């Protein structure tokens, strides 16, 4: 059967509980550390890929607009798929996100997971999962995590690559995530440039690398035991350790807004009062509060009252990337 040449896929952003920051190999986009994430269900990237025989180059639309920087990364990723399929066709790629792009909500993770899933289907490729992960990772270090649902572990493997392991399906431990959006514009410095600056200048970077494997092992244990209090403590520590590396980078990477800190303090106060919730923050000013289902309404209400919170997204855990009908 010949390849359909067109396919559409959906992938959901993921939120890291044990963070990834830094690269071991920039050209291969190999993360310097592993990570542990959960995949969301309330927000998504949808990507349509159409390969056209005879077409030179790729045309990339992101939320309806041409984006030169995104196009280069998309083409690098598509080159790997074209090579695997033995074709040279250029592609039309149309991606839309139903959430703010490049604002610390993992749009590159869901975007590249959807891209490789759609492109592989369009080319009729049945790739081993580790190959698909490698191709997604070339696009973005956190993208392989969005290929899977629920809790996902991304771990450096002895051969120098990274392995991806789904730990728990979404319904095995159905936590809730409340995202407090405090500013919807793109972040001041993208993760890629930020990671390079941290490696070159942050005095805490080497300690981050040294202590990370123990955090990852602890993260696996917490998830496998469904131990919420231990996961809460670990995830907040990993988040703050990453932000300490960022803050000590020159020039400093300060991704928080005053409202981010206000949300963090609200989450801390809730937990002190016995509410099962913890925070995590990525390379942007949004705060993600992870909680047990029964606490979701309380957490939502408390974050909604924080001045500077412009929107809240309530999410459960979602599935991995998959194709949908065109
Ligand atoms: C702070 O995956 O966006 O969100 O590999 O350069 O695309 P690239 O970086 P990216 O970095 C994510 C960093 C983070 C923490 C995390 O998600 O683990």
mmCIF file of C-alpha atoms and ligand atoms in Angstrom:
data_model
loop_
_atom_site.group_PDB
_atom_site.id
_atom_site.type_symbol
_atom_site.label_atom_id
_atom_site.label_comp_id
_atom_site.label_asym_id
_atom_site.label_seq_id
_atom_site.Cartn_x
_atom_site.Cartn_y
_atom_site.Cartn_z
ATOM 1 C CA UNK A 1 0.000 0.000 0.000
ATOM 2 C CA UNK A 2 1.400 3.420 -0.846
ATOM 3 C CA UNK A 3 1.901 6.062 1.856
ATOM 4 C CA UNK A 4 -1.022 8.499 2.297
ATOM 5 C CA UNK A 5 1.439 11.467 2.338
ATOM 6 C CA UNK A 6 -0.954 13.380 4.613
ATOM 7 C CA UNK A 7 -1.700 12.809 8.296
ATOM 8 C CA UNK A 8 -2.792 14.775 11.350
ATOM 9 C CA UNK A 9 -1.745 14.051 14.927
ATOM 10 C CA UNK A 10 -2.543 15.393 18.358
ATOM 11 C CA UNK A 11 -0.086 15.514 21.252
ATOM 12 C CA UNK A 12 -0.504 16.981 24.708
ATOM 13 C CA UNK A 13 2.062 19.077 26.595
ATOM 14 C CA UNK A 14 3.801 17.425 29.508
ATOM 15 C CA UNK A 15 4.977 18.921 32.780
ATOM 16 C CA UNK A 16 8.268 17.760 34.305
ATOM 17 C CA UNK A 17 8.285 16.861 38.005
ATOM 18 C CA UNK A 18 12.003 16.065 37.961
ATOM 19 C CA UNK A 19 13.338 18.703 35.593
ATOM 20 C CA UNK A 20 15.529 18.633 32.496
ATOM 21 C CA UNK A 21 17.898 21.579 32.064
ATOM 22 C CA UNK A 22 21.126 21.371 30.041
ATOM 23 C CA UNK A 23 22.431 19.452 27.055
ATOM 24 C CA UNK A 24 25.170 16.873 26.761
ATOM 25 C CA UNK A 25 25.361 17.225 22.985
ATOM 26 C CA UNK A 26 23.974 20.321 21.314
ATOM 27 C CA UNK A 27 24.002 19.007 17.714
ATOM 28 C CA UNK A 28 22.143 15.828 18.701
ATOM 29 C CA UNK A 29 20.063 17.744 21.250
ATOM 30 C CA UNK A 30 20.912 15.120 23.873
ATOM 31 C CA UNK A 31 19.776 16.108 27.378
ATOM 32 C CA UNK A 32 22.496 16.229 30.028
ATOM 33 C CA UNK A 33 20.062 14.795 32.592
ATOM 34 C CA UNK A 34 16.954 12.634 32.578
ATOM 35 C CA UNK A 35 13.495 13.821 33.608
ATOM 36 C CA UNK A 36 10.178 12.611 34.928
ATOM 37 C CA UNK A 37 6.956 14.088 33.580
ATOM 38 C CA UNK A 38 3.235 13.800 33.416
ATOM 39 C CA UNK A 39 1.270 14.299 30.220
ATOM 40 C CA UNK A 40 -1.777 16.591 30.371
ATOM 41 C CA UNK A 41 -5.162 16.160 28.708
ATOM 42 C CA UNK A 42 -6.751 19.629 28.723
ATOM 43 C CA UNK A 43 -4.491 21.324 26.180
ATOM 44 C CA UNK A 44 -3.026 20.078 22.932
ATOM 45 C CA UNK A 45 -0.984 20.694 19.795
ATOM 46 C CA UNK A 46 -2.542 19.564 16.524
ATOM 47 C CA UNK A 47 -0.221 19.124 13.570
ATOM 48 C CA UNK A 48 -1.089 18.323 9.981
ATOM 49 C CA UNK A 49 1.744 17.219 7.691
ATOM 50 C CA UNK A 50 1.367 16.934 3.932
ATOM 51 C CA UNK A 51 4.320 15.708 1.886
ATOM 52 C CA UNK A 52 4.266 16.766 -1.764
ATOM 53 C CA UNK A 53 6.387 14.820 -4.259
ATOM 54 C CA UNK A 54 8.580 17.229 -6.208
ATOM 55 C CA UNK A 55 8.225 20.016 -3.655
ATOM 56 C CA UNK A 56 11.516 21.631 -2.570
ATOM 57 C CA UNK A 57 11.765 22.680 1.086
ATOM 58 C CA UNK A 58 9.166 22.753 3.833
ATOM 59 C CA UNK A 59 6.520 25.359 4.558
ATOM 60 C CA UNK A 60 5.698 25.681 8.261
ATOM 61 C CA UNK A 61 2.744 27.486 9.825
ATOM 62 C CA UNK A 62 2.581 27.853 13.607
ATOM 63 C CA UNK A 63 -0.798 29.099 14.793
ATOM 64 C CA UNK A 64 -1.463 30.307 11.259
ATOM 65 C CA UNK A 65 1.780 32.299 10.941
ATOM 66 C CA UNK A 66 5.093 31.551 9.261
ATOM 67 C CA UNK A 67 7.843 31.077 11.832
ATOM 68 C CA UNK A 68 11.429 30.959 10.552
ATOM 69 C CA UNK A 69 13.031 29.660 13.758
ATOM 70 C CA UNK A 70 10.434 26.913 14.149
ATOM 71 C CA UNK A 71 10.764 26.009 10.449
ATOM 72 C CA UNK A 72 14.484 25.205 10.787
ATOM 73 C CA UNK A 73 13.860 22.836 13.709
ATOM 74 C CA UNK A 74 10.867 21.253 11.959
ATOM 75 C CA UNK A 75 12.890 20.629 8.775
ATOM 76 C CA UNK A 76 15.761 19.074 10.760
ATOM 77 C CA UNK A 77 13.267 16.670 12.292
ATOM 78 C CA UNK A 78 11.492 15.925 8.997
ATOM 79 C CA UNK A 79 14.862 15.212 7.336
ATOM 80 C CA UNK A 80 15.243 12.205 9.653
ATOM 81 C CA UNK A 81 11.814 10.902 8.678
ATOM 82 C CA UNK A 82 12.455 11.493 4.968
ATOM 83 C CA UNK A 83 15.731 9.622 5.278
ATOM 84 C CA UNK A 84 14.000 6.683 6.976
ATOM 85 C CA UNK A 85 11.362 6.592 4.217
ATOM 86 C CA UNK A 86 13.879 7.137 1.396
ATOM 87 C CA UNK A 87 12.063 10.188 -0.018
ATOM 88 C CA UNK A 88 12.964 13.832 -0.609
ATOM 89 C CA UNK A 89 9.475 15.400 -0.749
ATOM 90 C CA UNK A 90 9.055 18.812 0.871
ATOM 91 C CA UNK A 91 6.189 19.166 3.332
ATOM 92 C CA UNK A 92 3.450 21.571 4.304
ATOM 93 C CA UNK A 93 3.200 21.618 8.101
ATOM 94 C CA UNK A 94 0.334 23.300 9.902
ATOM 95 C CA UNK A 95 0.407 23.328 13.717
ATOM 96 C CA UNK A 96 -1.965 24.968 16.113
ATOM 97 C CA UNK A 97 -1.872 25.081 19.891
ATOM 98 C CA UNK A 98 -4.983 25.737 21.979
ATOM 99 C CA UNK A 99 -2.811 27.463 24.630
ATOM 100 C CA UNK A 100 -0.141 30.249 24.640
ATOM 101 C CA UNK A 101 2.883 29.198 22.560
ATOM 102 C CA UNK A 102 6.469 29.500 23.895
ATOM 103 C CA UNK A 103 5.339 30.752 27.309
ATOM 104 C CA UNK A 104 6.641 27.930 29.472
ATOM 105 C CA UNK A 105 3.775 25.548 28.683
ATOM 106 C CA UNK A 106 5.814 22.952 26.803
ATOM 107 C CA UNK A 107 4.508 23.862 23.352
ATOM 108 C CA UNK A 108 7.703 22.542 21.746
ATOM 109 C CA UNK A 109 7.240 19.150 23.465
ATOM 110 C CA UNK A 110 3.690 18.635 22.235
ATOM 111 C CA UNK A 111 4.454 20.254 18.879
ATOM 112 C CA UNK A 112 7.349 17.944 18.014
ATOM 113 C CA UNK A 113 5.621 14.847 19.390
ATOM 114 C CA UNK A 114 2.641 15.613 17.122
ATOM 115 C CA UNK A 115 4.983 16.396 14.208
ATOM 116 C CA UNK A 116 6.889 13.095 14.208
ATOM 117 C CA UNK A 117 3.699 11.102 14.825
ATOM 118 C CA UNK A 118 1.917 12.755 11.881
ATOM 119 C CA UNK A 119 4.955 12.683 9.576
ATOM 120 C CA UNK A 120 5.672 8.982 10.248
ATOM 121 C CA UNK A 121 2.029 8.132 9.485
ATOM 122 C CA UNK A 122 2.030 10.287 6.358
ATOM 123 C CA UNK A 123 5.106 8.457 5.076
ATOM 124 C CA UNK A 124 3.683 5.050 6.018
ATOM 125 C CA UNK A 125 6.626 4.420 8.382
ATOM 126 C CA UNK A 126 6.257 1.878 11.166
ATOM 127 C CA UNK A 127 9.206 2.902 13.300
ATOM 128 C CA UNK A 128 10.377 1.250 16.502
ATOM 129 C CA UNK A 129 9.402 3.504 19.396
ATOM 130 C CA UNK A 130 13.004 4.349 20.307
ATOM 131 C CA UNK A 131 13.522 5.664 16.749
ATOM 132 C CA UNK A 132 10.441 7.870 16.980
ATOM 133 C CA UNK A 133 11.693 9.116 20.376
ATOM 134 C CA UNK A 134 15.084 9.969 18.886
ATOM 135 C CA UNK A 135 13.456 11.940 16.060
ATOM 136 C CA UNK A 136 11.176 13.816 18.479
ATOM 137 C CA UNK A 137 14.158 14.561 20.729
ATOM 138 C CA UNK A 138 16.078 16.192 17.853
ATOM 139 C CA UNK A 139 13.162 18.653 17.739
ATOM 140 C CA UNK A 140 12.931 19.185 21.493
ATOM 141 C CA UNK A 141 14.467 17.419 24.476
ATOM 142 C CA UNK A 142 11.108 17.159 26.250
ATOM 143 C CA UNK A 143 9.160 15.989 23.166
ATOM 144 C CA UNK A 144 9.738 12.212 23.593
ATOM 145 C CA UNK A 145 7.833 12.465 26.895
ATOM 146 C CA UNK A 146 4.694 13.666 25.040
ATOM 147 C CA UNK A 147 4.719 10.553 22.843
ATOM 148 C CA UNK A 148 3.402 8.741 25.930
ATOM 149 C CA UNK A 149 0.526 9.283 28.332
ATOM 150 C CA UNK A 150 0.487 9.482 32.140
ATOM 151 C CA UNK A 151 3.789 9.450 34.035
ATOM 152 C CA UNK A 152 6.874 9.171 31.832
ATOM 153 C CA UNK A 153 10.545 8.696 32.679
ATOM 154 C CA UNK A 154 13.244 9.897 30.294
ATOM 155 C CA UNK A 155 16.587 8.456 31.325
ATOM 156 C CA UNK A 156 20.114 8.778 29.900
ATOM 157 C CA UNK A 157 21.105 5.293 28.710
ATOM 158 C CA UNK A 158 24.609 3.777 28.894
ATOM 159 C CA UNK A 159 24.995 3.938 25.074
ATOM 160 C CA UNK A 160 24.834 7.757 25.283
ATOM 161 C CA UNK A 161 21.241 8.042 23.997
ATOM 162 C CA UNK A 162 18.152 8.534 26.176
ATOM 163 C CA UNK A 163 15.557 5.893 26.920
ATOM 164 C CA UNK A 164 11.889 6.713 27.469
ATOM 165 C CA UNK A 165 9.776 4.605 29.773
ATOM 166 C CA UNK A 166 6.075 5.087 30.505
ATOM 167 C CA UNK A 167 5.742 4.488 34.263
ATOM 168 C CA UNK A 168 2.006 4.757 34.990
ATOM 169 C CA UNK A 169 -1.015 5.102 32.707
ATOM 170 C CA UNK A 170 -3.148 8.253 33.198
ATOM 171 C CA UNK A 171 -5.903 6.461 35.124
ATOM 172 C CA UNK A 172 -3.463 4.566 37.392
ATOM 173 C CA UNK A 173 -2.868 7.685 39.486
ATOM 174 C CA UNK A 174 -5.263 10.353 38.217
ATOM 175 C CA UNK A 175 -3.752 13.510 39.699
ATOM 176 C CA UNK A 176 -5.020 16.925 38.598
ATOM 177 C CA UNK A 177 -2.950 19.861 37.345
ATOM 178 C CA UNK A 178 -4.141 23.469 37.692
ATOM 179 C CA UNK A 179 -2.107 25.833 35.538
ATOM 180 C CA UNK A 180 -2.074 29.465 36.613
ATOM 181 C CA UNK A 181 -1.303 31.644 33.592
ATOM 182 C CA UNK A 182 0.237 34.886 34.801
ATOM 183 C CA UNK A 183 1.381 36.257 31.429
ATOM 184 C CA UNK A 184 0.648 34.930 27.958
ATOM 185 C CA UNK A 185 3.491 36.482 25.917
ATOM 186 C CA UNK A 186 6.529 34.508 24.709
ATOM 187 C CA UNK A 187 9.343 34.047 27.240
ATOM 188 C CA UNK A 188 12.319 36.401 27.328
ATOM 189 C CA UNK A 189 14.898 33.690 26.616
ATOM 190 C CA UNK A 190 14.106 30.324 25.044
ATOM 191 C CA UNK A 191 15.198 27.125 26.793
ATOM 192 C CA UNK A 192 17.848 26.339 24.204
ATOM 193 C CA UNK A 193 19.834 29.563 24.638
ATOM 194 C CA UNK A 194 19.117 29.528 28.377
ATOM 195 C CA UNK A 195 20.547 26.030 28.828
ATOM 196 C CA UNK A 196 23.738 26.956 26.958
ATOM 197 C CA UNK A 197 24.149 30.060 29.112
ATOM 198 C CA UNK A 198 23.627 28.053 32.328
ATOM 199 C CA UNK A 199 26.214 25.461 31.278
ATOM 200 C CA UNK A 200 28.730 28.194 30.476
ATOM 201 C CA UNK A 201 28.201 30.512 33.424
ATOM 202 C CA UNK A 202 26.124 29.111 36.303
ATOM 203 C CA UNK A 203 28.328 28.088 39.259
ATOM 204 C CA UNK A 204 25.566 25.642 40.295
ATOM 205 C CA UNK A 205 25.416 23.786 36.976
ATOM 206 C CA UNK A 206 27.943 21.087 37.935
ATOM 207 C CA UNK A 207 26.097 20.375 41.187
ATOM 208 C CA UNK A 208 22.849 20.148 39.216
ATOM 209 C CA UNK A 209 24.398 17.446 37.014
ATOM 210 C CA UNK A 210 25.952 15.625 39.986
ATOM 211 C CA UNK A 211 22.817 15.452 42.116
ATOM 212 C CA UNK A 212 20.315 14.784 39.334
ATOM 213 C CA UNK A 213 20.504 10.959 39.020
ATOM 214 C CA UNK A 214 19.512 10.558 42.696
ATOM 215 C CA UNK A 215 16.501 12.865 42.140
ATOM 216 C CA UNK A 216 15.442 10.781 39.160
ATOM 217 C CA UNK A 217 15.699 7.526 41.107
ATOM 218 C CA UNK A 218 13.663 9.049 43.932
ATOM 219 C CA UNK A 219 11.090 10.300 41.412
ATOM 220 C CA UNK A 220 10.600 6.819 40.017
ATOM 221 C CA UNK A 221 10.120 5.434 43.534
ATOM 222 C CA UNK A 222 7.543 8.117 44.443
ATOM 223 C CA UNK A 223 5.494 7.483 41.297
ATOM 224 C CA UNK A 224 5.643 3.705 41.519
ATOM 225 C CA UNK A 225 4.555 3.887 45.192
ATOM 226 C CA UNK A 226 1.999 6.648 44.399
ATOM 227 C CA UNK A 227 3.497 8.500 47.360
ATOM 228 C CA UNK A 228 2.058 12.024 47.031
ATOM 229 C CA UNK A 229 3.830 13.713 49.994
ATOM 230 C CA UNK A 230 7.243 12.399 48.897
ATOM 231 C CA UNK A 231 6.605 13.384 45.264
ATOM 232 C CA UNK A 232 5.486 16.856 46.396
ATOM 233 C CA UNK A 233 8.714 17.469 48.285
ATOM 234 C CA UNK A 234 10.911 16.069 45.527
ATOM 235 C CA UNK A 235 9.192 17.907 42.656
ATOM 236 C CA UNK A 236 9.354 21.277 44.407
ATOM 237 C CA UNK A 237 13.026 20.703 45.274
ATOM 238 C CA UNK A 238 13.880 19.747 41.668
ATOM 239 C CA UNK A 239 12.017 22.800 40.350
ATOM 240 C CA UNK A 240 13.719 25.194 42.765
ATOM 241 C CA UNK A 241 17.132 23.639 42.143
ATOM 242 C CA UNK A 242 16.678 24.227 38.408
ATOM 243 C CA UNK A 243 15.595 27.813 39.036
ATOM 244 C CA UNK A 244 18.635 28.315 41.305
ATOM 245 C CA UNK A 245 20.832 27.243 38.362
ATOM 246 C CA UNK A 246 18.906 29.671 36.142
ATOM 247 C CA UNK A 247 19.098 32.581 38.596
ATOM 248 C CA UNK A 248 22.868 32.169 38.961
ATOM 249 C CA UNK A 249 23.339 32.198 35.164
ATOM 250 C CA UNK A 250 24.920 35.306 33.659
ATOM 251 C CA UNK A 251 22.964 37.226 32.515
ATOM 252 C CA UNK A 252 20.410 35.828 34.971
ATOM 253 C CA UNK A 253 17.443 33.795 33.772
ATOM 254 C CA UNK A 254 14.529 35.098 35.823
ATOM 255 C CA UNK A 255 11.406 33.466 34.439
ATOM 256 C CA UNK A 256 9.093 34.298 37.358
ATOM 257 C CA UNK A 257 6.710 37.226 37.623
ATOM 258 C CA UNK A 258 5.516 38.613 40.982
ATOM 259 C CA UNK A 259 2.309 36.602 40.411
ATOM 260 C CA UNK A 260 4.338 33.381 39.955
ATOM 261 C CA UNK A 261 5.829 33.866 43.416
ATOM 262 C CA UNK A 262 2.441 34.787 44.879
ATOM 263 C CA UNK A 263 0.980 31.537 43.460
ATOM 264 C CA UNK A 264 3.916 29.557 44.875
ATOM 265 C CA UNK A 265 3.234 30.985 48.326
ATOM 266 C CA UNK A 266 -0.462 30.148 48.060
ATOM 267 C CA UNK A 267 0.404 26.525 47.202
ATOM 268 C CA UNK A 268 2.830 26.330 50.130
ATOM 269 C CA UNK A 269 0.176 27.709 52.509
ATOM 270 C CA UNK A 270 -2.413 25.220 51.224
ATOM 271 C CA UNK A 271 -0.040 22.319 51.825
ATOM 272 C CA UNK A 272 0.789 23.557 55.314
ATOM 273 C CA UNK A 273 -2.986 23.439 55.908
ATOM 274 C CA UNK A 274 -3.073 19.789 54.820
ATOM 275 C CA UNK A 275 -4.230 20.216 51.191
ATOM 276 C CA UNK A 276 -2.414 17.655 48.967
ATOM 277 C CA UNK A 277 -0.900 20.009 46.372
ATOM 278 C CA UNK A 278 2.563 21.007 45.148
ATOM 279 C CA UNK A 279 3.912 23.473 42.583
ATOM 280 C CA UNK A 280 6.248 23.306 39.650
ATOM 281 C CA UNK A 281 7.435 26.091 37.297
ATOM 282 C CA UNK A 282 9.277 25.858 33.970
ATOM 283 C CA UNK A 283 11.026 28.395 31.747
ATOM 284 C CA UNK A 284 8.165 30.863 31.963
ATOM 285 C CA UNK A 285 5.970 32.644 34.523
ATOM 286 C CA UNK A 286 3.134 30.084 34.686
ATOM 287 C CA UNK A 287 2.766 28.020 37.844
ATOM 288 C CA UNK A 288 1.513 24.460 37.649
ATOM 289 C CA UNK A 289 -0.143 23.131 40.796
ATOM 290 C CA UNK A 290 -0.354 19.339 40.948
ATOM 291 C CA UNK A 291 -2.940 17.973 43.380
ATOM 292 C CA UNK A 292 -5.048 15.023 44.349
ATOM 293 C CA UNK A 293 -8.469 15.082 42.620
ATOM 294 C CA UNK A 294 -10.438 15.928 45.768
ATOM 295 C CA UNK A 295 -8.311 19.075 46.271
ATOM 296 C CA UNK A 296 -8.739 20.466 42.737
ATOM 297 C CA UNK A 297 -11.648 22.835 43.484
ATOM 298 C CA UNK A 298 -9.884 24.297 46.544
ATOM 299 C CA UNK A 299 -6.632 24.798 44.625
ATOM 300 C CA UNK A 300 -8.454 26.366 41.661
ATOM 301 C CA UNK A 301 -10.300 28.803 43.907
ATOM 302 C CA UNK A 302 -7.157 29.792 45.820
ATOM 303 C CA UNK A 303 -5.131 30.431 42.649
ATOM 304 C CA UNK A 304 -7.996 32.308 40.972
ATOM 305 C CA UNK A 305 -7.858 34.829 43.830
ATOM 306 C CA UNK A 306 -4.149 35.645 43.272
ATOM 307 C CA UNK A 307 -3.708 39.126 41.704
ATOM 308 C CA UNK A 308 -2.001 38.776 38.302
ATOM 309 C CA UNK A 309 -3.444 35.366 37.451
ATOM 310 C CA UNK A 310 -5.120 35.961 34.099
ATOM 311 C CA UNK A 311 -6.427 32.486 33.362
ATOM 312 C CA UNK A 312 -6.529 29.012 34.891
ATOM 313 C CA UNK A 313 -6.433 25.724 33.028
ATOM 314 C CA UNK A 314 -7.673 22.637 34.885
ATOM 315 C CA UNK A 315 -6.278 19.410 33.524
ATOM 316 C CA UNK A 316 -6.204 15.729 34.162
ATOM 317 C CA UNK A 317 -3.564 13.357 32.856
ATOM 318 C CA UNK A 318 -3.749 12.585 29.183
ATOM 319 C CA UNK A 319 -2.757 10.056 26.534
ATOM 320 C CA UNK A 320 0.316 9.947 24.328
ATOM 321 C CA UNK A 321 0.518 11.373 20.807
ATOM 322 C CA UNK A 322 -1.850 9.804 18.299
ATOM 323 C CA UNK A 323 -3.178 10.324 14.798
ATOM 324 C CA UNK A 324 -6.677 11.599 14.168
ATOM 325 C CA UNK A 325 -8.809 11.558 11.024
ATOM 326 C CA UNK A 326 -7.965 14.374 8.636
HETATM 327 C C1 LIG B 1 12.363 24.035 31.876
HETATM 328 O O1 LIG B 1 12.495 20.651 25.936
HETATM 329 O O2 LIG B 1 11.939 23.099 25.726
HETATM 330 O O3 LIG B 1 10.653 22.922 30.652
HETATM 331 O O4 LIG B 1 15.387 20.530 24.152
HETATM 332 O O5 LIG B 1 15.955 22.911 23.810
HETATM 333 O O6 LIG B 1 13.708 22.062 23.102
HETATM 334 P P1 LIG B 1 14.871 21.926 24.071
HETATM 335 O O7 LIG B 1 14.311 22.325 25.504
HETATM 336 P P2 LIG B 1 12.899 22.047 26.154
HETATM 337 O O8 LIG B 1 13.271 22.289 27.693
HETATM 338 C C2 LIG B 1 12.390 22.056 28.715
HETATM 339 C C3 LIG B 1 12.954 22.609 29.976
HETATM 340 C C4 LIG B 1 11.975 22.769 31.103
HETATM 341 C C5 LIG B 1 12.075 21.585 32.084
HETATM 342 C C6 LIG B 1 11.471 20.297 31.592
HETATM 343 O O9 LIG B 1 10.433 20.315 30.906
HETATM 344 O O10 LIG B 1 12.029 19.236 31.955
#
